[in-house]
Tab-separated table of C-alpha atoms and ligand atoms in Angstrom:
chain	number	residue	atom	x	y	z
A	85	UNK	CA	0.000	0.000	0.000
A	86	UNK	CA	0.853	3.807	-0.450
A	87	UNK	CA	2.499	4.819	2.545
A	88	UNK	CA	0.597	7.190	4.819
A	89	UNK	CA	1.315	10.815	5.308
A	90	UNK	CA	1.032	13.948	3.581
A	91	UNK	CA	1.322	12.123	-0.072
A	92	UNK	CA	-0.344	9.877	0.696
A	93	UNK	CA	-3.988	9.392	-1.787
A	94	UNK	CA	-6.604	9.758	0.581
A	95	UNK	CA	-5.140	13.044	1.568
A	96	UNK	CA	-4.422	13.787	-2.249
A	97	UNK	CA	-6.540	17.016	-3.490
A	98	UNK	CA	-8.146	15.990	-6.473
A	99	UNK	CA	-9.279	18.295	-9.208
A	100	UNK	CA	-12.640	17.393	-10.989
A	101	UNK	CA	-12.081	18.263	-14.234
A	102	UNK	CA	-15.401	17.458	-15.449
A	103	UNK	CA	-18.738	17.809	-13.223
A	104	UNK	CA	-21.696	19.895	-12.693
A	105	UNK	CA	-23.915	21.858	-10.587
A	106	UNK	CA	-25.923	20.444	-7.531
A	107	UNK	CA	-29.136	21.138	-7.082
A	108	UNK	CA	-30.735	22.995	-3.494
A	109	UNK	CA	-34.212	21.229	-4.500
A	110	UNK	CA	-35.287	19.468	-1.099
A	111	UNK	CA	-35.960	15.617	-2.793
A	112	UNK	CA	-37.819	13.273	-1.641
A	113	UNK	CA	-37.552	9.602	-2.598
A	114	UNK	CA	-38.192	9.676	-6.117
A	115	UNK	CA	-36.816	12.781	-6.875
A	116	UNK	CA	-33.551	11.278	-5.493
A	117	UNK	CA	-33.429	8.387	-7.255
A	118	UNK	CA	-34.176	9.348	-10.390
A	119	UNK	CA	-30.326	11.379	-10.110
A	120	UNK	CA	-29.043	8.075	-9.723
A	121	UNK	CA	-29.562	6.726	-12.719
A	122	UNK	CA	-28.693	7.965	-16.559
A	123	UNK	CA	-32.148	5.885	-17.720
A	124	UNK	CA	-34.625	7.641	-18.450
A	125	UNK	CA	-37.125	4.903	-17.267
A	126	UNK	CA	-38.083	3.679	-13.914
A	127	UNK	CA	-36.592	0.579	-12.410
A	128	UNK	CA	-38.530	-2.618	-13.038
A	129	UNK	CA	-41.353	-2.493	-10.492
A	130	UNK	CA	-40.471	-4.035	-6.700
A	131	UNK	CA	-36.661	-2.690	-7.174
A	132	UNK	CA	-35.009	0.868	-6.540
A	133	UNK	CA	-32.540	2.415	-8.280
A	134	UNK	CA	-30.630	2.017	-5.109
A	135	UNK	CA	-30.036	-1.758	-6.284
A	136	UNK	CA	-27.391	-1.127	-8.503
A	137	UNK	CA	-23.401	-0.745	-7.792
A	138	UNK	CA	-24.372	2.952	-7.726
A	139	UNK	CA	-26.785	2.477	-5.092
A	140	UNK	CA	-24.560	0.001	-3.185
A	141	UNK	CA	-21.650	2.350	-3.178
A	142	UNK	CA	-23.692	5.351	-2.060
A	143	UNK	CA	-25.357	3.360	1.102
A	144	UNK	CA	-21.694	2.490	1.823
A	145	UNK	CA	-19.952	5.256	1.647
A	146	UNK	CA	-22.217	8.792	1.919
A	147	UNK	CA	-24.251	8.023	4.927
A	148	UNK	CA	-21.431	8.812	7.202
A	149	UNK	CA	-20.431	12.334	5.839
A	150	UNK	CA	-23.803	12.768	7.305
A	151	UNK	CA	-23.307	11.301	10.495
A	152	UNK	CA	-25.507	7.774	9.829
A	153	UNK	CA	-23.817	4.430	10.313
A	154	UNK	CA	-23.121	2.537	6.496
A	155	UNK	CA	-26.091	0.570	4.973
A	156	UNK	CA	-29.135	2.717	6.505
A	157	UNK	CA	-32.002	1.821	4.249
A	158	UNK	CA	-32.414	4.041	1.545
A	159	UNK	CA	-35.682	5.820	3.642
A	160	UNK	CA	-33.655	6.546	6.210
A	161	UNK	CA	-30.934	7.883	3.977
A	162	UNK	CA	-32.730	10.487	2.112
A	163	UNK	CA	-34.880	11.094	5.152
A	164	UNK	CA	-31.635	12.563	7.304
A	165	UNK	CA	-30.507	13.965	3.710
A	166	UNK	CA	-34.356	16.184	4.405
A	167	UNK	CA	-33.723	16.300	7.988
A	168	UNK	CA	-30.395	18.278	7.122
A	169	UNK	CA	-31.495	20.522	4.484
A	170	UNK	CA	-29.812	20.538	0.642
A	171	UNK	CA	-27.448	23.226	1.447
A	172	UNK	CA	-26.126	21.383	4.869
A	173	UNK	CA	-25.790	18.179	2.692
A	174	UNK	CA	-24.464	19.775	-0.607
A	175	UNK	CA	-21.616	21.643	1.689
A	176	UNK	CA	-20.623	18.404	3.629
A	177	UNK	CA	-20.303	16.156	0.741
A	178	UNK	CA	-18.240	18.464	-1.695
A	179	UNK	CA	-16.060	19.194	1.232
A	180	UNK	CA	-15.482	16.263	2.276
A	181	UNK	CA	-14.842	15.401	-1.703
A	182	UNK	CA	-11.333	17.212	-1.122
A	183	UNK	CA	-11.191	19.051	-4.021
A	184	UNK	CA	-8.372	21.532	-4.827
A	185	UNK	CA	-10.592	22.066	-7.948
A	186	UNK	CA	-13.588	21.893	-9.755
A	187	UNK	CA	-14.184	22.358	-13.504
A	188	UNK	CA	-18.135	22.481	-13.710
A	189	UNK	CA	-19.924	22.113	-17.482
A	190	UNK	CA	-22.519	24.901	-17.155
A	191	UNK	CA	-24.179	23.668	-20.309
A	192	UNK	CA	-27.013	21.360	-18.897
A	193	UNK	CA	-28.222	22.197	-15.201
A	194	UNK	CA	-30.262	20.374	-12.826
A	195	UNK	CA	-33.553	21.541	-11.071
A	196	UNK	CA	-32.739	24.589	-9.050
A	197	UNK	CA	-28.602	24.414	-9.888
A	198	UNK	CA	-26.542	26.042	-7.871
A	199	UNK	CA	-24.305	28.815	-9.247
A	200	UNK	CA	-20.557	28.969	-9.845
A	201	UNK	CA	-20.053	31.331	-6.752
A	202	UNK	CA	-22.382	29.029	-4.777
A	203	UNK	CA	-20.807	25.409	-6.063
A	204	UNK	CA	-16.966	27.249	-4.852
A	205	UNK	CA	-18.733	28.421	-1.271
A	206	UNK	CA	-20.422	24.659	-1.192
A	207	UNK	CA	-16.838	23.389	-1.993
A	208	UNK	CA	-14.572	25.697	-0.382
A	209	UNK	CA	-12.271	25.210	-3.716
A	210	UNK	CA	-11.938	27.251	-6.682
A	211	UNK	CA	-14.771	26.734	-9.546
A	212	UNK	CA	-13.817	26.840	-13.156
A	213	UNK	CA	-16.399	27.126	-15.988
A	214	UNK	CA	-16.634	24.929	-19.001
A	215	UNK	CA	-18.873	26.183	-21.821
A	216	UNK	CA	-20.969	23.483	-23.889
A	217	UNK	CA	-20.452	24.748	-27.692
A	218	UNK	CA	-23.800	23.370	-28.783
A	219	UNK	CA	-25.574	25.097	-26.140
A	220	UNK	CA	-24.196	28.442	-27.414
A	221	UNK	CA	-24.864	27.283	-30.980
A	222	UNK	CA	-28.543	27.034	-29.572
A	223	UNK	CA	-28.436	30.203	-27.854
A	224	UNK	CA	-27.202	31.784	-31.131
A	225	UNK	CA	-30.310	30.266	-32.780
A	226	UNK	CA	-32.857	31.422	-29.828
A	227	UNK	CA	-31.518	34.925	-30.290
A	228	UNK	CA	-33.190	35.057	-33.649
A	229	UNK	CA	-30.017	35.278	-36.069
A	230	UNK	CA	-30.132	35.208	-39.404
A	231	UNK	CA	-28.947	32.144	-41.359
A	232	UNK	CA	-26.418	34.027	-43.329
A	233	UNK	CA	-25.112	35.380	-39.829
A	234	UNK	CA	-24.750	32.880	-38.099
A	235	UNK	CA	-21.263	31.492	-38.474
A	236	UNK	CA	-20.308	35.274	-37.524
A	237	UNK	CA	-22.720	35.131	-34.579
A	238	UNK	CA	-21.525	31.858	-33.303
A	239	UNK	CA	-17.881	32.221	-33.250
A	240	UNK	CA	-18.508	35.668	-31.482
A	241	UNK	CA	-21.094	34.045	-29.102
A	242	UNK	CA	-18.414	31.042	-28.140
A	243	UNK	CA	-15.341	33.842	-28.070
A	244	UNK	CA	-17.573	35.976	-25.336
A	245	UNK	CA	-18.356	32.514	-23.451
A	246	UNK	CA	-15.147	31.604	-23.649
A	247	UNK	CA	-13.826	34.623	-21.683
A	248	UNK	CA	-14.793	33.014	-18.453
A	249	UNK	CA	-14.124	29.345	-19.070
A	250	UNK	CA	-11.194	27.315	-18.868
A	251	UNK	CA	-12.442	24.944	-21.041
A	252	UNK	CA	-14.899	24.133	-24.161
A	253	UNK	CA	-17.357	20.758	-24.318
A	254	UNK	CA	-18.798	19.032	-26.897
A	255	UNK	CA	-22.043	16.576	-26.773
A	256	UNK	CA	-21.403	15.718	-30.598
A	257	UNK	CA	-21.725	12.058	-29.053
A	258	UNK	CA	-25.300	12.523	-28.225
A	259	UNK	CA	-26.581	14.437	-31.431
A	260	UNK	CA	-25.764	11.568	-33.960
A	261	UNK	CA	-22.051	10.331	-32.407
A	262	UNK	CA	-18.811	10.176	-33.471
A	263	UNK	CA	-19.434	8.726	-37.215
A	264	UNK	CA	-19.458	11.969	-39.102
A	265	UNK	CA	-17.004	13.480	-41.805
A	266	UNK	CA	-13.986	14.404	-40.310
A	267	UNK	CA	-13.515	17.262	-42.825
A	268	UNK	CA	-14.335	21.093	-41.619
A	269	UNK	CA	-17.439	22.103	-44.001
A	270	UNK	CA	-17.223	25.161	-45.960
A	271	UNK	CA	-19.488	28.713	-44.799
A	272	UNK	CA	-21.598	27.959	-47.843
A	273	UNK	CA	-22.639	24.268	-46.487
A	274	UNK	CA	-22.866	26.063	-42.768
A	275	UNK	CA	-25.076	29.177	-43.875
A	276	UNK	CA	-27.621	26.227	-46.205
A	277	UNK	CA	-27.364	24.109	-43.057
A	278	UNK	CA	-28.200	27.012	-40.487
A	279	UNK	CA	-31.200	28.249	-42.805
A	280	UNK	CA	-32.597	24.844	-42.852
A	281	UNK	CA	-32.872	24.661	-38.754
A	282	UNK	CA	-33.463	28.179	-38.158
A	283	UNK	CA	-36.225	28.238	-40.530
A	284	UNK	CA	-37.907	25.073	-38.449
A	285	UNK	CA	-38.450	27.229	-35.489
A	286	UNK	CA	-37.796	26.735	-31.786
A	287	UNK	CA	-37.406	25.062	-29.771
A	288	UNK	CA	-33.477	24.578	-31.219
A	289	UNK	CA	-31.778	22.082	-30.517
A	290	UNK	CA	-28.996	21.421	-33.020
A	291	UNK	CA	-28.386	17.938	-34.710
A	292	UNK	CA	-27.738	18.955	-38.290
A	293	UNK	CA	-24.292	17.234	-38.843
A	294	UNK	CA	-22.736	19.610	-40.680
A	295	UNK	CA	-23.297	22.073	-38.059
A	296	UNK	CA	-22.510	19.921	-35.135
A	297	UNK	CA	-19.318	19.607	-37.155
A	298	UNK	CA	-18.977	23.681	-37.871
A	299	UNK	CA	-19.082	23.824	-34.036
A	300	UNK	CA	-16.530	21.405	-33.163
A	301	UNK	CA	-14.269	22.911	-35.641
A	302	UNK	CA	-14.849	26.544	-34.229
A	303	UNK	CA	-14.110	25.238	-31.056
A	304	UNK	CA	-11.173	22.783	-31.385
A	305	UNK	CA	-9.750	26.549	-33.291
A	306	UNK	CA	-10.916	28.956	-30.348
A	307	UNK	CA	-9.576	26.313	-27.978
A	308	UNK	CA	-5.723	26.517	-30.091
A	309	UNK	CA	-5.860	30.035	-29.891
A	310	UNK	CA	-6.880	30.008	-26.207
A	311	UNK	CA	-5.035	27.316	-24.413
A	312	UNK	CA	-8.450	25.527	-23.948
A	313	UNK	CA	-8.751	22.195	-23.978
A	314	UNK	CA	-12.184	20.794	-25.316
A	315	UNK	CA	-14.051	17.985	-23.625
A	316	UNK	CA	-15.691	15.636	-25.823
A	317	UNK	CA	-18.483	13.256	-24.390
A	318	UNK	CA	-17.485	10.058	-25.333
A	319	UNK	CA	-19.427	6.229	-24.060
A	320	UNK	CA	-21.734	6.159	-21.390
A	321	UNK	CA	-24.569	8.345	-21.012
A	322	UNK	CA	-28.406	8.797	-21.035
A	323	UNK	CA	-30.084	6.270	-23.833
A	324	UNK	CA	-30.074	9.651	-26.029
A	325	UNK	CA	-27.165	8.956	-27.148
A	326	UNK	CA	-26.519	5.140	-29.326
A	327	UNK	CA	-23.601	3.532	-27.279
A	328	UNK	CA	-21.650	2.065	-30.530
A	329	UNK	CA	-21.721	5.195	-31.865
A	330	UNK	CA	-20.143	7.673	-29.230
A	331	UNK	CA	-16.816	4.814	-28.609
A	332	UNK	CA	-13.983	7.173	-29.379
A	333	UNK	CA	-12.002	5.529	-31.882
A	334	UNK	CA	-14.873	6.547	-34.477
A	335	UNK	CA	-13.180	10.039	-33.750
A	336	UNK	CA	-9.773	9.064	-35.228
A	337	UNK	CA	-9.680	10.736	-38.319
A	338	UNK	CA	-11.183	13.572	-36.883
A	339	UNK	CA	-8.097	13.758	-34.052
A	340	UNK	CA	-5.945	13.458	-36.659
A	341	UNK	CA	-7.386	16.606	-38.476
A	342	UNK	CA	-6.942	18.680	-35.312
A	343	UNK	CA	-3.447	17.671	-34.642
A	344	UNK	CA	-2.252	20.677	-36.290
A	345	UNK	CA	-4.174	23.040	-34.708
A	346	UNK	CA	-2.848	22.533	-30.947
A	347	UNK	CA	-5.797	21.993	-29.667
A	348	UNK	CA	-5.946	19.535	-26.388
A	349	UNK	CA	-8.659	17.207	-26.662
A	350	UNK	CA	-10.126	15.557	-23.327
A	351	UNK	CA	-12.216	11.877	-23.828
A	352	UNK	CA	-14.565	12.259	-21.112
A	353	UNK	CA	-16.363	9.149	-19.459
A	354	UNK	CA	-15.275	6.865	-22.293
A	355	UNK	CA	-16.638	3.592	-20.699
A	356	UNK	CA	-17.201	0.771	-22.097
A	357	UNK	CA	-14.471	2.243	-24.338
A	358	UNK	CA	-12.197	3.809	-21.746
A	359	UNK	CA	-9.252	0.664	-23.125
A	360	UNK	CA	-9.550	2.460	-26.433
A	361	UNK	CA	-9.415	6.320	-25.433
A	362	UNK	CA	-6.204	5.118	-23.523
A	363	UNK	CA	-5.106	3.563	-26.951
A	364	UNK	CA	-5.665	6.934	-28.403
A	365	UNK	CA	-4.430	9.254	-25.437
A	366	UNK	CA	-1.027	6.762	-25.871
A	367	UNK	CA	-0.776	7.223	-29.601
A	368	UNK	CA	-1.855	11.077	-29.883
A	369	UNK	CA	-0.111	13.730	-27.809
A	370	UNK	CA	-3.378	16.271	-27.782
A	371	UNK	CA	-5.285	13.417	-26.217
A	372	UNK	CA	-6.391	12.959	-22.764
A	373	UNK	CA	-9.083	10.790	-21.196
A	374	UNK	CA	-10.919	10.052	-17.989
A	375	UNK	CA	-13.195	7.619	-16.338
A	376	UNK	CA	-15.453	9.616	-14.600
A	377	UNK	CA	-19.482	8.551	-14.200
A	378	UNK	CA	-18.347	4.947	-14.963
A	379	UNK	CA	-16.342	4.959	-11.219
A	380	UNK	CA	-19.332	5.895	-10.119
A	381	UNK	CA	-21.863	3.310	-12.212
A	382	UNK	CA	-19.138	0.917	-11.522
A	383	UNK	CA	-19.561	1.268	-7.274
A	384	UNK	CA	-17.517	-1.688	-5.923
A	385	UNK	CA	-16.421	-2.357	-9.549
A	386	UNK	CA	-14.748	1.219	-9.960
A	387	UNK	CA	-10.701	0.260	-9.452
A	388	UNK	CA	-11.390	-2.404	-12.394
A	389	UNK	CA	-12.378	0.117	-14.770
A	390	UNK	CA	-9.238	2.547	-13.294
A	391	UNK	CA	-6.851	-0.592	-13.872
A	392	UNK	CA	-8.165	-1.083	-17.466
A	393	UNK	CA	-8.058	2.478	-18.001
A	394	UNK	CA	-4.692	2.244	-16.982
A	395	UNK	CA	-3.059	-0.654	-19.002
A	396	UNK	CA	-1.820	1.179	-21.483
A	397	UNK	CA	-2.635	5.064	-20.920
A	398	UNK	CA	0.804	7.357	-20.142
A	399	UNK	CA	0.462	8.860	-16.971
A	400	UNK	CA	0.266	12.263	-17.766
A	401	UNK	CA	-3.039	11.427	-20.140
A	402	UNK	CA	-5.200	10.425	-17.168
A	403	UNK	CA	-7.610	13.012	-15.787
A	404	UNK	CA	-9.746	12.595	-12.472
A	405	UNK	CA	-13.762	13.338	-12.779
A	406	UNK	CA	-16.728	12.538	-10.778
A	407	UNK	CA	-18.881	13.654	-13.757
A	408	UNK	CA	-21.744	14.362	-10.805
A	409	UNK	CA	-25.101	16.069	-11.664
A	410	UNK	CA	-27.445	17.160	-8.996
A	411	UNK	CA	-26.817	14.801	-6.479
A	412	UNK	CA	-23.465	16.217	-4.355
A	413	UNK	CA	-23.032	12.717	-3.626
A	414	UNK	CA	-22.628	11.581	-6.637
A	415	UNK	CA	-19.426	14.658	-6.262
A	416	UNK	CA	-18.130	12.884	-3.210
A	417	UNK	CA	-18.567	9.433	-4.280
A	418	UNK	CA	-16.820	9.767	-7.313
A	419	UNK	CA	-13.846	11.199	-5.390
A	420	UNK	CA	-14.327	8.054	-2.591
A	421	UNK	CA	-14.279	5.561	-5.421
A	422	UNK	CA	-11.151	7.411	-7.282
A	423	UNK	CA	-8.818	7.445	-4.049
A	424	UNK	CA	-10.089	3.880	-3.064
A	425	UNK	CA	-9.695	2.384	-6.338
A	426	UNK	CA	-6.446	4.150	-7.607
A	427	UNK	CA	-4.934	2.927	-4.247
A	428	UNK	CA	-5.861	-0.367	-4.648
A	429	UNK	CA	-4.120	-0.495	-8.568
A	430	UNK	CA	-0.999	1.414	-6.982
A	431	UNK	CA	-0.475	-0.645	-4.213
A	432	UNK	CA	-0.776	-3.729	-6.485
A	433	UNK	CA	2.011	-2.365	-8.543
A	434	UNK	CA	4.185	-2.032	-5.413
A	435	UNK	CA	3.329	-5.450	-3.791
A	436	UNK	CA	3.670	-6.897	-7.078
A	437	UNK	CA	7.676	-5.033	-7.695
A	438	UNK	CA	6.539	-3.182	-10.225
A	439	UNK	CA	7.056	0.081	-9.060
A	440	UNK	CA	8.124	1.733	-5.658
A	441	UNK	CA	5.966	4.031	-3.230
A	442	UNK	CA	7.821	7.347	-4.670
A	443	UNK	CA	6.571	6.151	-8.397
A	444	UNK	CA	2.877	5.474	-6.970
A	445	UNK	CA	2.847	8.842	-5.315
A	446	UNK	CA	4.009	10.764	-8.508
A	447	UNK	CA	1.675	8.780	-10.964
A	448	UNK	CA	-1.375	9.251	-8.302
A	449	UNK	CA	-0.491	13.329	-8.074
A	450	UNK	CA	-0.531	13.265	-11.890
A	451	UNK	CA	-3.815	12.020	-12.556
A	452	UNK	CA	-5.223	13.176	-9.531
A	453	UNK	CA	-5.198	16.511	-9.938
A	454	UNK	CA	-1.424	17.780	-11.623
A	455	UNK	CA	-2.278	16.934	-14.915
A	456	UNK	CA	-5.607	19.114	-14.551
A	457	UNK	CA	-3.879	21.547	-12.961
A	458	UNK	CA	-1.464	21.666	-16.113
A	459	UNK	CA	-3.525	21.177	-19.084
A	460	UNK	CA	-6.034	23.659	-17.583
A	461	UNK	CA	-3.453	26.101	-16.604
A	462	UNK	CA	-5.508	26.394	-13.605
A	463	UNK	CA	-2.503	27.761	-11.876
A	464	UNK	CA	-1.997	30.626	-14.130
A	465	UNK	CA	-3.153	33.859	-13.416
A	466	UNK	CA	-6.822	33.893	-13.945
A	467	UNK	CA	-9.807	35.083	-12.091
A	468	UNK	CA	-11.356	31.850	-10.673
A	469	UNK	CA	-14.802	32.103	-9.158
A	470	UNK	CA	-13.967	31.310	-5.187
B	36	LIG	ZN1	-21.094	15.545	-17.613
């Protein structure tokens, strides 16, 4: 095992590169479980979506950030969760999530979201924004531009966003995947494509390919010229999206295309497919990944999917994320799972002579939080919220 002390991983300050705002809604029952599940269907009737390896994994480990024994029953759970207010539970568990960080995708908010400001008092750690480039492609749209415009209006739009963000995110995964034509498309094909959504009235939400593809283009370029990565949604997610479709590799050409540009591209989630983003984050030097939301889907299987993540992935390509929405368990849990589970691969490698404790340490600081902390420049000097 990693030897204790001020190195050591459960003391480790993670970043979350990747996660999103909690909500202050007081839930009840249902409300609660339906965060703990990407379905968009109940569980088969007689079950809870507390009988999964999510569920598991939260009985064990969140009931004693607020002061219950592990394994209440899921009504007493969520009844001290009421008991203790959302703001008294949303503080405890993203404190005790022991973040030096958090990068939080203000594209897609829950019920009653808390705010950047609010998320870094919750947290007691600096919050960074990412901005979602289809959201301000649909934004754009809302605002009633013109067709012919709206290339112009889009790339301003994302530049403005971008002012305050450290990062840009893409959802091209769930608006058709990954199987589209690697090529940029020209204004004339953008300004058809734009006239032919705009023209179908609201509510906009964009799935034209050739103008999913104008925005990832406009934003692997803003993020070159800005020193910001952009996150790409890739494997698990809601049942929006069509699994086969969103496994990274289908991106290849397209990460080839980009090479030039500089831009850093982040593979975020990845699972089942997190063995092939590290395939990709080994062979291309703009690519990163992470495993976040499957360490917490996984529960008790979460250090498997970190040591398959891990076969073949350099070091400095792994990125920690909790991916949590809503729930600011799902924040803490995430960060439980990470320490748990990268101990468990670390301290493998030492029993097994494969690497000493000073090797663990570094490799756990990278992907814990350093390589974050570098890619994002989150260190440089730049107005964090918090
Ligand atoms: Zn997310």
């Amino acid at each position: 095992m990693i030897p204790a002390g001020p190195s050591a991983l459960r003391d480790l300050p993670l970043v979350d590169h990747h996660c999103h705002a909690v909500t202050t809604m007081d839930l009840d029952r249902d409300r609660f479980e339906r965060f703990l599940t990407e379905s968009h269907d109940r569980p088969p009737a007689g079950t809870t979506a507390f009988d999964t390896p999510l569920g598991l994994a939260l009985l064990r480990w969140c009931p004693p950030v607020l002061g219950l024994p592990p394994f209440p029953s899921p009504e007493l759970y969520v009844e001290r969760r009421t008991d203790l207010g959302p703001d008294e539970a949303n503080g405890r568990f993203l404190r005790a999530a022991a973040l030096s960080d958090l990068l939080v995708d203000t594209g897609f908010l829950p019920e009653a979201a808390t705010t950047v400001p609010e998320m870094a008092g919750l947290a007691g750690a600096p919050v960074f924004e990412v901005v979602r480039l289809e959201t301000i492609a649909e934004e754009v749209a809302a605002s009633g531009a013109e067709a012919g415009r709206f290339p112009q209006a889009f790339g301003e739009a994302l530049e403005r966003a971008a002012n305050s963000a450290v990062a840009l995110k893409s959802v091209v995964a769930y608006r058709g995947g990954f199987g589209f034509d690697p090529a940029a498309p020209t204004e004339n094909e953008v300004v058809r494509a734009a006239d032919r959504w705009l023209s179908q009235g609201p509510p906009y939400r964009i799935t034209d390919p050739i103008l999913l593809r104008h925005c990832l283009w406009v934003g692997a370029e803003l993020g070159a010229q800005r020193g910001l990565p952009l996150q790409i949604h890739a494997g698990y997610g809601d049942p929006d999206l069509t699994l086969h479709l969103a496994n990274p590799v289908l991106l290849t050409a397209w990460i080839r295309h980009v090479a030039g540009l500089g831009t850093t591209l982040t593979l975020l989630h990845c699972y089942p497919y997190h063995r092939e983003a590290a395939y990709l984050a080994a062979m291309f030097p703009h690519v990163y990944l992470d495993v976040g939301l499957a360490i917490n889907a996984a529960g008790p299987g979460a250090q498997h999917v970190l040591a398959e993540a891990m076969e073949v992935a350099p070091f400095p390509k792994l990125l920690y994320a909790s991916d949590g929405f809503g729930l600011s368990e799902l924040h803490f849990l995430g960060a439980a799972l990470f320490r748990r589970g990268l101990e468990g691969v670390l301290g493998g490698w030492i029993e097994g002579d494969h690497c000493t404790a000073e090797h663990a340490n570094r490799i756990a600081r990278l992907i814990g939080g350093d390589n974050s902390r570098r890619i994002y420049r989150l260190r440089v000097d730049r107005t964090a919220a918090g």
